PDB file of C-alpha atoms in Angstrom:
ATOM      1  CA  MET A  28      -7.696  -9.646 -18.016  1.00  0.00           C
ATOM      2  CA  SER A  29      -7.456 -13.354 -17.115  1.00  0.00           C
ATOM      3  CA  ILE A  30      -4.979 -15.112 -14.419  1.00  0.00           C
ATOM      4  CA  ILE A  31      -2.300 -15.542 -16.978  1.00  0.00           C
ATOM      5  CA  ARG A  32      -2.388 -12.163 -18.286  1.00  0.00           C
ATOM      6  CA  TRP A  33      -2.674 -10.809 -14.463  1.00  0.00           C
ATOM      7  CA  LYS A  34       0.774 -13.107 -13.965  1.00  0.00           C
ATOM      8  CA  LYS A  35       2.200 -11.818 -17.250  1.00  0.00           C
ATOM      9  CA  LYS A  36       1.997  -8.352 -16.176  1.00  0.00           C
ATOM     10  CA  TYR A  37       3.400  -9.041 -12.692  1.00  0.00           C
ATOM     11  CA  GLN A  38       6.180 -10.886 -14.300  1.00  0.00           C
ATOM     12  CA  ASP A  39       7.009  -8.189 -16.643  1.00  0.00           C
ATOM     13  CA  GLY A  40       7.289  -5.773 -13.369  1.00  0.00           C
ATOM     14  CA  THR A  41       4.336  -4.162 -14.450  1.00  0.00           C
ATOM     15  CA  PRO A  42       2.605  -3.077 -10.615  1.00  0.00           C
ATOM     16  CA  LEU A  43      -1.161  -3.957 -10.761  1.00  0.00           C
ATOM     17  CA  THR A  44      -4.326  -1.702 -10.406  1.00  0.00           C
ATOM     18  CA  LEU A  45      -7.164  -3.485  -8.072  1.00  0.00           C
ATOM     19  CA  LEU A  46     -10.393  -1.710  -6.921  1.00  0.00           C
ATOM     20  CA  THR A  47     -13.815  -2.283  -5.559  1.00  0.00           C
ATOM     21  CA  ALA A  48     -17.241  -2.517  -7.608  1.00  0.00           C
ATOM     22  CA  TYR A  49     -20.725  -3.607  -6.022  1.00  0.00           C
ATOM     23  CA  ASP A  50     -22.681  -2.564  -8.731  1.00  0.00           C
ATOM     24  CA  ALA A  51     -22.429  -2.761 -12.621  1.00  0.00           C
ATOM     25  CA  THR A  52     -22.247   0.967 -12.989  1.00  0.00           C
ATOM     26  CA  MET A  53     -19.124   1.511 -11.560  1.00  0.00           C
ATOM     27  CA  ALA A  54     -17.801  -1.956 -12.615  1.00  0.00           C
ATOM     28  CA  ARG A  55     -18.187  -0.300 -16.581  1.00  0.00           C
ATOM     29  CA  LEU A  56     -16.612   2.830 -15.329  1.00  0.00           C
ATOM     30  CA  ILE A  57     -13.051   0.846 -13.569  1.00  0.00           C
ATOM     31  CA  GLU A  58     -13.345  -1.432 -16.924  1.00  0.00           C
ATOM     32  CA  MET A  59     -13.461   1.684 -19.302  1.00  0.00           C
ATOM     33  CA  SER A  60     -10.037   2.790 -17.034  1.00  0.00           C
ATOM     34  CA  ASN A  61      -7.915  -0.220 -17.878  1.00  0.00           C
ATOM     35  CA  ILE A  62      -7.960  -1.248 -13.954  1.00  0.00           C
ATOM     36  CA  ASP A  63      -6.463  -4.830 -14.422  1.00  0.00           C
ATOM     37  CA  GLY A  64      -8.857  -6.411 -11.711  1.00  0.00           C
ATOM     38  CA  ILE A  65     -12.110  -5.348  -9.814  1.00  0.00           C
ATOM     39  CA  LEU A  66     -12.557  -6.874  -6.670  1.00  0.00           C
ATOM     40  CA  VAL A  67     -16.353  -7.529  -5.449  1.00  0.00           C
ATOM     41  CA  GLY A  68     -15.210  -6.942  -1.235  1.00  0.00           C
ATOM     42  CA  ASP A  69     -16.921  -7.424   1.685  1.00  0.00           C
ATOM     43  CA  SER A  70     -16.249  -4.026   2.387  1.00  0.00           C
ATOM     44  CA  LEU A  71     -19.772  -3.169   0.585  1.00  0.00           C
ATOM     45  CA  ARG A  72     -21.002  -3.758   4.276  1.00  0.00           C
ATOM     46  CA  HIS A  73     -19.061  -0.552   5.017  1.00  0.00           C
ATOM     47  CA  THR A  74     -19.726   1.867   1.737  1.00  0.00           C
ATOM     48  CA  PHE A  75     -23.290   0.128   0.746  1.00  0.00           C
ATOM     49  CA  TYR A  76     -25.132  -1.140   3.740  1.00  0.00           C
ATOM     50  CA  GLY A  77     -23.207   1.489   6.274  1.00  0.00           C
ATOM     51  CA  ASP A  78     -22.423  -0.967   8.880  1.00  0.00           C
ATOM     52  CA  SER A  79     -19.476  -0.845  10.869  1.00  0.00           C
ATOM     53  CA  THR A  80     -17.879  -4.068  10.081  1.00  0.00           C
ATOM     54  CA  THR A  81     -17.776  -7.017   7.419  1.00  0.00           C
ATOM     55  CA  VAL A  82     -18.587  -9.679   9.702  1.00  0.00           C
ATOM     56  CA  LYS A  83     -22.014  -9.338   8.307  1.00  0.00           C
ATOM     57  CA  MET A  84     -21.373  -9.949   4.991  1.00  0.00           C
ATOM     58  CA  THR A  85     -23.151 -13.025   3.824  1.00  0.00           C
ATOM     59  CA  LEU A  86     -22.533 -15.366   1.114  1.00  0.00           C
ATOM     60  CA  GLU A  87     -25.999 -14.216  -0.914  1.00  0.00           C
ATOM     61  CA  GLU A  88     -25.248 -10.725  -0.650  1.00  0.00           C
ATOM     62  CA  MET A  89     -21.830 -11.464  -2.084  1.00  0.00           C
ATOM     63  CA  VAL A  90     -23.279 -13.924  -5.091  1.00  0.00           C
ATOM     64  CA  TYR A  91     -25.812 -10.471  -6.052  1.00  0.00           C
ATOM     65  CA  HIS A  92     -23.462  -8.182  -6.227  1.00  0.00           C
ATOM     66  CA  THR A  93     -20.731 -10.635  -7.977  1.00  0.00           C
ATOM     67  CA  LYS A  94     -23.881 -10.938 -10.552  1.00  0.00           C
ATOM     68  CA  ALA A  95     -24.031  -7.239 -10.793  1.00  0.00           C
ATOM     69  CA  VAL A  96     -20.314  -6.730 -11.572  1.00  0.00           C
ATOM     70  CA  CYS A  97     -20.218  -8.988 -14.108  1.00  0.00           C
ATOM     71  CA  ASN A  98     -22.988  -7.589 -15.773  1.00  0.00           C
ATOM     72  CA  GLY A  99     -20.651  -4.695 -15.989  1.00  0.00           C
ATOM     73  CA  VAL A 100     -17.776  -5.973 -17.744  1.00  0.00           C
ATOM     74  CA  GLN A 101     -16.594  -7.575 -20.336  1.00  0.00           C
ATOM     75  CA  HIS A 102     -13.164  -8.384 -20.246  1.00  0.00           C
ATOM     76  CA  THR A 103     -11.851  -7.193 -16.526  1.00  0.00           C
ATOM     77  CA  LEU A 104     -10.507  -9.999 -13.986  1.00  0.00           C
ATOM     78  CA  VAL A 105     -13.126  -9.916 -11.423  1.00  0.00           C
ATOM     79  CA  ILE A 106     -12.528 -11.187  -8.038  1.00  0.00           C
ATOM     80  CA  ALA A 107     -15.539 -11.876  -5.075  1.00  0.00           C
ATOM     81  CA  ASP A 108     -14.545 -11.835  -1.479  1.00  0.00           C
ATOM     82  CA  MET A 109     -15.663 -15.232   0.306  1.00  0.00           C
ATOM     83  CA  PRO A 110     -17.279 -13.774   2.999  1.00  0.00           C
ATOM     84  CA  PHE A 111     -16.660 -14.929   6.938  1.00  0.00           C
ATOM     85  CA  MET A 112     -17.134 -18.206   7.924  1.00  0.00           C
ATOM     86  CA  THR A 113     -17.704 -19.651   4.764  1.00  0.00           C
ATOM     87  CA  TYR A 114     -14.469 -21.169   3.700  1.00  0.00           C
ATOM     88  CA  ASN A 115     -13.743 -22.251   7.461  1.00  0.00           C
ATOM     89  CA  ILE A 116     -16.004 -25.174   8.729  1.00  0.00           C
ATOM     90  CA  SER A 117     -15.367 -27.895   5.630  1.00  0.00           C
ATOM     91  CA  ILE A 118     -12.726 -28.252   2.181  1.00  0.00           C
ATOM     92  CA  GLU A 119     -16.824 -29.683   0.890  1.00  0.00           C
ATOM     93  CA  GLU A 120     -18.821 -26.710   2.068  1.00  0.00           C
ATOM     94  CA  THR A 121     -16.025 -23.950   0.914  1.00  0.00           C
ATOM     95  CA  LEU A 122     -15.821 -25.753  -2.545  1.00  0.00           C
ATOM     96  CA  LYS A 123     -19.730 -25.339  -2.571  1.00  0.00           C
ATOM     97  CA  ASN A 124     -19.710 -21.868  -1.467  1.00  0.00           C
ATOM     98  CA  ALA A 125     -16.753 -20.797  -3.817  1.00  0.00           C
ATOM     99  CA  THR A 126     -18.896 -22.395  -6.824  1.00  0.00           C
ATOM    100  CA  GLN A 127     -21.337 -20.302  -6.071  1.00  0.00           C
ATOM    101  CA  LEU A 128     -19.177 -16.909  -6.309  1.00  0.00           C
ATOM    102  CA  ILE A 129     -18.036 -18.703  -9.627  1.00  0.00           C
ATOM    103  CA  GLN A 130     -21.193 -19.391 -11.420  1.00  0.00           C
ATOM    104  CA  ALA A 131     -22.366 -15.748 -10.135  1.00  0.00           C
ATOM    105  CA  GLY A 132     -19.543 -14.767 -12.863  1.00  0.00           C
ATOM    106  CA  ALA A 133     -16.255 -14.328 -10.481  1.00  0.00           C
ATOM    107  CA  MET A 134     -13.112 -15.266 -12.116  1.00  0.00           C
ATOM    108  CA  ALA A 135     -11.646 -16.324  -8.760  1.00  0.00           C
ATOM    109  CA  VAL A 136     -12.338 -15.790  -4.634  1.00  0.00           C
ATOM    110  CA  LYS A 137     -10.347 -13.886  -1.872  1.00  0.00           C
ATOM    111  CA  CYS A 138     -10.288 -15.199   1.295  1.00  0.00           C
ATOM    112  CA  GLU A 139      -8.384 -13.911   4.788  1.00  0.00           C
ATOM    113  CA  VAL A 140      -6.505 -16.737   5.240  1.00  0.00           C
ATOM    114  CA  ARG A 141      -4.451 -18.133   8.483  1.00  0.00           C
ATOM    115  CA  SER A 142      -2.298 -21.068   8.712  1.00  0.00           C
ATOM    116  CA  SER A 143      -5.216 -23.488   9.528  1.00  0.00           C
ATOM    117  CA  HIS A 144      -6.732 -22.284   6.072  1.00  0.00           C
ATOM    118  CA  LEU A 145      -3.936 -23.680   4.141  1.00  0.00           C
ATOM    119  CA  PRO A 146      -5.249 -26.935   3.164  1.00  0.00           C
ATOM    120  CA  THR A 147      -8.755 -25.616   2.203  1.00  0.00           C
ATOM    121  CA  ILE A 148      -6.788 -23.007   0.082  1.00  0.00           C
ATOM    122  CA  GLU A 149      -4.761 -25.594  -1.767  1.00  0.00           C
ATOM    123  CA  ARG A 150      -8.120 -28.301  -2.413  1.00  0.00           C
ATOM    124  CA  LEU A 151     -10.064 -24.709  -3.831  1.00  0.00           C
ATOM    125  CA  ILE A 152      -6.842 -24.357  -6.357  1.00  0.00           C
ATOM    126  CA  GLN A 153      -6.647 -27.772  -7.227  1.00  0.00           C
ATOM    127  CA  GLU A 154      -9.736 -27.997  -8.249  1.00  0.00           C
ATOM    128  CA  GLY A 155      -9.738 -24.769 -10.417  1.00  0.00           C
ATOM    129  CA  ILE A 156     -10.968 -22.277  -8.547  1.00  0.00           C
ATOM    130  CA  PRO A 157      -7.858 -19.298  -8.453  1.00  0.00           C
ATOM    131  CA  VAL A 158      -7.447 -18.198  -4.879  1.00  0.00           C
ATOM    132  CA  MET A 159      -6.046 -14.514  -4.007  1.00  0.00           C
ATOM    133  CA  GLY A 160      -4.864 -15.063  -0.519  1.00  0.00           C
ATOM    134  CA  HIS A 161      -5.433 -11.758   2.380  1.00  0.00           C
ATOM    135  CA  ILE A 162      -2.814 -11.514   5.335  1.00  0.00           C
ATOM    136  CA  GLY A 163      -1.830  -9.035   7.848  1.00  0.00           C
ATOM    137  CA  LEU A 164      -4.921  -6.470   9.526  1.00  0.00           C
ATOM    138  CA  GLN A 165      -7.936  -9.092   8.299  1.00  0.00           C
ATOM    139  CA  PRO A 166     -11.269  -7.077   8.753  1.00  0.00           C
ATOM    140  CA  GLN A 167     -13.469 -10.204   9.348  1.00  0.00           C
ATOM    141  CA  TYR A 168     -11.508 -11.192  12.272  1.00  0.00           C
ATOM    142  CA  VAL A 169     -11.428  -7.815  13.461  1.00  0.00           C
ATOM    143  CA  HIS A 170     -14.059  -9.078  16.826  1.00  0.00           C
ATOM    144  CA  GLU A 171     -11.262 -11.205  17.957  1.00  0.00           C
ATOM    145  CA  SER A 172      -8.246  -8.549  17.323  1.00  0.00           C
ATOM    146  CA  GLY A 173      -9.720  -5.922  18.606  1.00  0.00           C
ATOM    147  CA  GLY A 174      -9.319  -2.794  15.724  1.00  0.00           C
ATOM    148  CA  TYR A 175      -7.997  -2.100  12.513  1.00  0.00           C
ATOM    149  CA  THR A 176      -4.114  -2.021  14.161  1.00  0.00           C
ATOM    150  CA  LEU A 177      -1.520  -2.639  12.500  1.00  0.00           C
ATOM    151  CA  LYS A 178       0.352  -5.739  11.983  1.00  0.00           C
ATOM    152  CA  GLY A 179       3.659  -7.504  11.739  1.00  0.00           C
ATOM    153  CA  ALA A 180       5.394  -4.744  13.653  1.00  0.00           C
ATOM    154  CA  GLN A 181       5.931  -7.347  16.018  1.00  0.00           C
ATOM    155  CA  ALA A 182       8.871 -10.065  15.664  1.00  0.00           C
ATOM    156  CA  ASN A 183       6.808 -12.897  16.103  1.00  0.00           C
ATOM    157  CA  GLU A 184       4.119 -11.591  13.681  1.00  0.00           C
ATOM    158  CA  LYS A 185       6.690 -11.006  11.198  1.00  0.00           C
ATOM    159  CA  GLN A 186       8.295 -14.033  11.302  1.00  0.00           C
ATOM    160  CA  GLN A 187       4.407 -15.942  11.222  1.00  0.00           C
ATOM    161  CA  LEU A 188       2.964 -13.872   8.296  1.00  0.00           C
ATOM    162  CA  THR A 189       6.285 -14.101   6.115  1.00  0.00           C
ATOM    163  CA  GLN A 190       5.867 -18.131   7.221  1.00  0.00           C
ATOM    164  CA  LEU A 191       2.168 -17.715   5.753  1.00  0.00           C
ATOM    165  CA  ALA A 192       3.008 -15.987   2.845  1.00  0.00           C
ATOM    166  CA  ASN A 193       5.477 -18.359   1.616  1.00  0.00           C
ATOM    167  CA  GLN A 194       3.041 -21.187   1.954  1.00  0.00           C
ATOM    168  CA  LEU A 195       0.802 -19.796   0.305  1.00  0.00           C
ATOM    169  CA  SER A 196       2.476 -18.470  -2.690  1.00  0.00           C
ATOM    170  CA  GLU A 197       3.981 -22.060  -2.640  1.00  0.00           C
ATOM    171  CA  ILE A 198      -0.040 -23.719  -2.687  1.00  0.00           C
ATOM    172  CA  GLY A 199      -0.517 -21.272  -5.444  1.00  0.00           C
ATOM    173  CA  VAL A 200      -2.451 -18.607  -5.079  1.00  0.00           C
ATOM    174  CA  PHE A 201      -2.363 -16.238  -8.152  1.00  0.00           C
ATOM    175  CA  GLY A 202      -1.668 -13.084  -5.360  1.00  0.00           C
ATOM    176  CA  ILE A 203      -1.785 -11.826  -1.593  1.00  0.00           C
ATOM    177  CA  VAL A 204      -3.036  -9.118  -0.130  1.00  0.00           C
ATOM    178  CA  LEU A 205      -1.040  -6.881   2.244  1.00  0.00           C
ATOM    179  CA  GLU A 206      -3.049  -5.026   4.461  1.00  0.00           C
ATOM    180  CA  LYS A 207      -1.193  -2.537   7.210  1.00  0.00           C
ATOM    181  CA  VAL A 208       1.774  -3.816   7.946  1.00  0.00           C
ATOM    182  CA  PRO A 209       4.986  -2.235   8.166  1.00  0.00           C
ATOM    183  CA  ILE A 210       6.837  -1.089   5.100  1.00  0.00           C
ATOM    184  CA  SER A 211      10.037  -3.294   5.978  1.00  0.00           C
ATOM    185  CA  LEU A 212       7.557  -6.311   6.009  1.00  0.00           C
ATOM    186  CA  SER A 213       5.650  -6.495   3.104  1.00  0.00           C
ATOM    187  CA  LYS A 214       8.965  -5.824   1.128  1.00  0.00           C
ATOM    188  CA  THR A 215      10.424  -8.844   2.877  1.00  0.00           C
ATOM    189  CA  ILE A 216       7.437 -11.046   1.546  1.00  0.00           C
ATOM    190  CA  THR A 217       7.458  -9.439  -1.966  1.00  0.00           C
ATOM    191  CA  ASP A 218      10.930  -9.903  -2.475  1.00  0.00           C
ATOM    192  CA  GLN A 219      10.278 -13.556  -1.313  1.00  0.00           C
ATOM    193  CA  ILE A 220       7.644 -15.337  -2.551  1.00  0.00           C
ATOM    194  CA  GLN A 221       6.497 -16.320  -6.442  1.00  0.00           C
ATOM    195  CA  CYS A 222       3.416 -14.490  -7.112  1.00  0.00           C
ATOM    196  CA  PRO A 223       2.742 -10.560  -6.686  1.00  0.00           C
ATOM    197  CA  THR A 224       1.917  -9.008  -3.441  1.00  0.00           C
ATOM    198  CA  ILE A 225      -0.963  -6.197  -3.774  1.00  0.00           C
ATOM    199  CA  GLY A 226      -0.887  -3.694  -0.776  1.00  0.00           C
ATOM    200  CA  ILE A 227      -3.111  -1.858   0.968  1.00  0.00           C
ATOM    201  CA  GLY A 228      -1.408   0.320   3.745  1.00  0.00           C
ATOM    202  CA  ALA A 229       2.110  -1.432   3.444  1.00  0.00           C
ATOM    203  CA  GLY A 230       3.744   0.719   1.148  1.00  0.00           C
ATOM    204  CA  PRO A 231       5.722   0.762  -1.944  1.00  0.00           C
ATOM    205  CA  HIS A 232       7.307  -2.101  -2.344  1.00  0.00           C
ATOM    206  CA  CYS A 233       4.446  -4.584  -3.474  1.00  0.00           C
ATOM    207  CA  SER A 234       3.868  -5.961  -6.613  1.00  0.00           C
ATOM    208  CA  GLY A 235       0.424  -3.925  -7.279  1.00  0.00           C
ATOM    209  CA  GLN A 236      -2.047  -1.892  -5.105  1.00  0.00           C
ATOM    210  CA  VAL A 237      -5.919  -1.954  -4.181  1.00  0.00           C
ATOM    211  CA  LEU A 238      -7.986   0.802  -2.659  1.00  0.00           C
ATOM    212  CA  VAL A 239     -11.686   0.822  -1.901  1.00  0.00           C
ATOM    213  CA  THR A 240     -13.374   2.992  -4.960  1.00  0.00           C
ATOM    214  CA  ASN A 241     -15.703   4.775  -2.881  1.00  0.00           C
ATOM    215  CA  ASP A 242     -12.609   6.208  -0.703  1.00  0.00           C
ATOM    216  CA  VAL A 243     -10.232   6.976  -3.997  1.00  0.00           C
ATOM    217  CA  LEU A 244     -13.234   9.111  -5.173  1.00  0.00           C
ATOM    218  CA  GLY A 245     -14.079  11.144  -1.911  1.00  0.00           C
ATOM    219  CA  LEU A 246     -16.954   9.349  -1.351  1.00  0.00           C
ATOM    220  CA  THR A 247     -16.491   8.459   2.110  1.00  0.00           C
ATOM    221  CA  PRO A 248     -17.127  12.421   3.843  1.00  0.00           C
ATOM    222  CA  ASN A 249     -14.580  12.276   7.211  1.00  0.00           C
ATOM    223  CA  PHE A 250     -12.033   8.981   5.949  1.00  0.00           C
ATOM    224  CA  SER A 251      -8.361  10.039   5.837  1.00  0.00           C
ATOM    225  CA  PRO A 252      -6.184   7.133   6.390  1.00  0.00           C
ATOM    226  CA  LYS A 253      -2.918   7.520   6.842  1.00  0.00           C
ATOM    227  CA  PHE A 254      -2.646   4.776   3.651  1.00  0.00           C
ATOM    228  CA  LEU A 255      -5.299   6.858   1.554  1.00  0.00           C
ATOM    229  CA  LYS A 256      -4.993   8.720  -1.205  1.00  0.00           C
ATOM    230  CA  THR A 257      -8.130  10.405  -2.716  1.00  0.00           C
ATOM    231  CA  TYR A 258      -8.297  11.279  -6.218  1.00  0.00           C
ATOM    232  CA  LEU A 259     -11.629  13.402  -6.475  1.00  0.00           C
ATOM    233  CA  ASP A 260     -14.017  15.593  -4.055  1.00  0.00           C
ATOM    234  CA  ALA A 261     -17.191  13.146  -5.619  1.00  0.00           C
ATOM    235  CA  SER A 262     -18.680  13.841  -2.234  1.00  0.00           C
ATOM    236  CA  THR A 263     -18.920  17.692  -2.374  1.00  0.00           C
ATOM    237  CA  LEU A 264     -19.473  17.816  -6.709  1.00  0.00           C
ATOM    238  CA  ILE A 265     -22.795  14.943  -6.169  1.00  0.00           C
ATOM    239  CA  THR A 266     -23.720  17.373  -3.333  1.00  0.00           C
ATOM    240  CA  ASN A 267     -23.580  20.348  -5.509  1.00  0.00           C
ATOM    241  CA  ALA A 268     -25.140  18.697  -8.258  1.00  0.00           C
ATOM    242  CA  LEU A 269     -28.187  17.592  -6.427  1.00  0.00           C
ATOM    243  CA  ASN A 270     -28.605  21.256  -4.490  1.00  0.00           C
ATOM    244  CA  ALA A 271     -28.389  22.476  -8.364  1.00  0.00           C
ATOM    245  CA  PHE A 272     -31.464  20.306  -9.101  1.00  0.00           C
ATOM    246  CA  LYS A 273     -33.470  20.750  -6.253  1.00  0.00           C
ATOM    247  CA  ASP A 274     -32.993  24.668  -6.517  1.00  0.00           C
ATOM    248  CA  ASP A 275     -33.804  24.521 -10.278  1.00  0.00           C
ATOM    249  CA  VAL A 276     -37.211  22.355  -9.562  1.00  0.00           C
ATOM    250  CA  GLU A 277     -37.948  25.224  -6.923  1.00  0.00           C
ATOM    251  CA  SER A 278     -37.371  27.925  -9.064  1.00  0.00           C
ATOM    252  CA  LYS A 279     -38.963  26.613 -11.632  1.00  0.00           C
ATOM    253  CA  GLN A 280     -36.103  26.823 -14.019  1.00  0.00           C
ATOM    254  CA  PHE A 281     -36.710  22.807 -14.410  1.00  0.00           C
ATOM    255  CA  PRO A 282     -38.375  21.388 -16.210  1.00  0.00           C
ATOM    256  CA  THR A 283     -38.833  23.804 -19.197  1.00  0.00           C
ATOM    257  CA  MET A 284     -40.478  22.979 -22.561  1.00  0.00           C
ATOM    258  CA  ASP A 285     -37.431  21.489 -24.325  1.00  0.00           C
ATOM    259  CA  HIS A 286     -37.540  18.895 -21.178  1.00  0.00           C
ATOM    260  CA  GLY A 287     -41.794  17.788 -22.270  1.00  0.00           C
ATOM    261  CA  TYR A 288     -42.774  16.039 -25.166  1.00  0.00           C
ATOM    262  CA  VAL A 289     -45.546  18.228 -27.164  1.00  0.00           C
ATOM    263  CA  ASN A 290     -48.084  16.175 -28.936  1.00  0.00           C
ATOM    264  CA  GLU A 291     -47.952  17.340 -32.364  1.00  0.00           C
TER     265      GLU A 291
END
């Protein structure tokens, strides 16, 4: 899916779907499912590397995983996260960093945006690099916020987020992720701006939804936040399959003669 088709689907009023991938195999499965977009998210620091924070994500790692994902798809829109502090230092540095992700195969980048970033985001868009904004809960700033808490519940936060969303829409982002904000706020923002909102923990009124694929498939044991709907208990299914393999080998039921090659 191109950015143009993404916008067309939004204009038609059909909710957009976005899932994460970090390798070619999962990306290929997502494309086979006709999901609208793949986010190469810095969430891979949790799911792939086992870290407690996304702050450790580097640009080199993101380029690596973006290449892998792009090798697995032909048509799906691929969006790459810009890691912490890769779009904060200067506009020139940001352009160089975003270019690496685009050259790795991404069609767009996503940034956890603050008001101070607006000139940089606008410059990226002017240079032909599509940008998705991310506001509300911003995992890259978890040390500052003190945790993964709801954002926009207070009047001043609500006003700030609404203003920031409008500013992002005005400068031309093709979408805005709203993470862990009150349902009423996500509706207000969605109704006001001229680009799609993509919710995660933001309720049913957004223009689309994004989730971490590992969470959707039940690959993250003992993880069940309120916003998550799990569609498969893959953790149990995979464990059972691996145990069955072990049992077959130990009981000498695998391999059999049928699984080998006879020199005829």
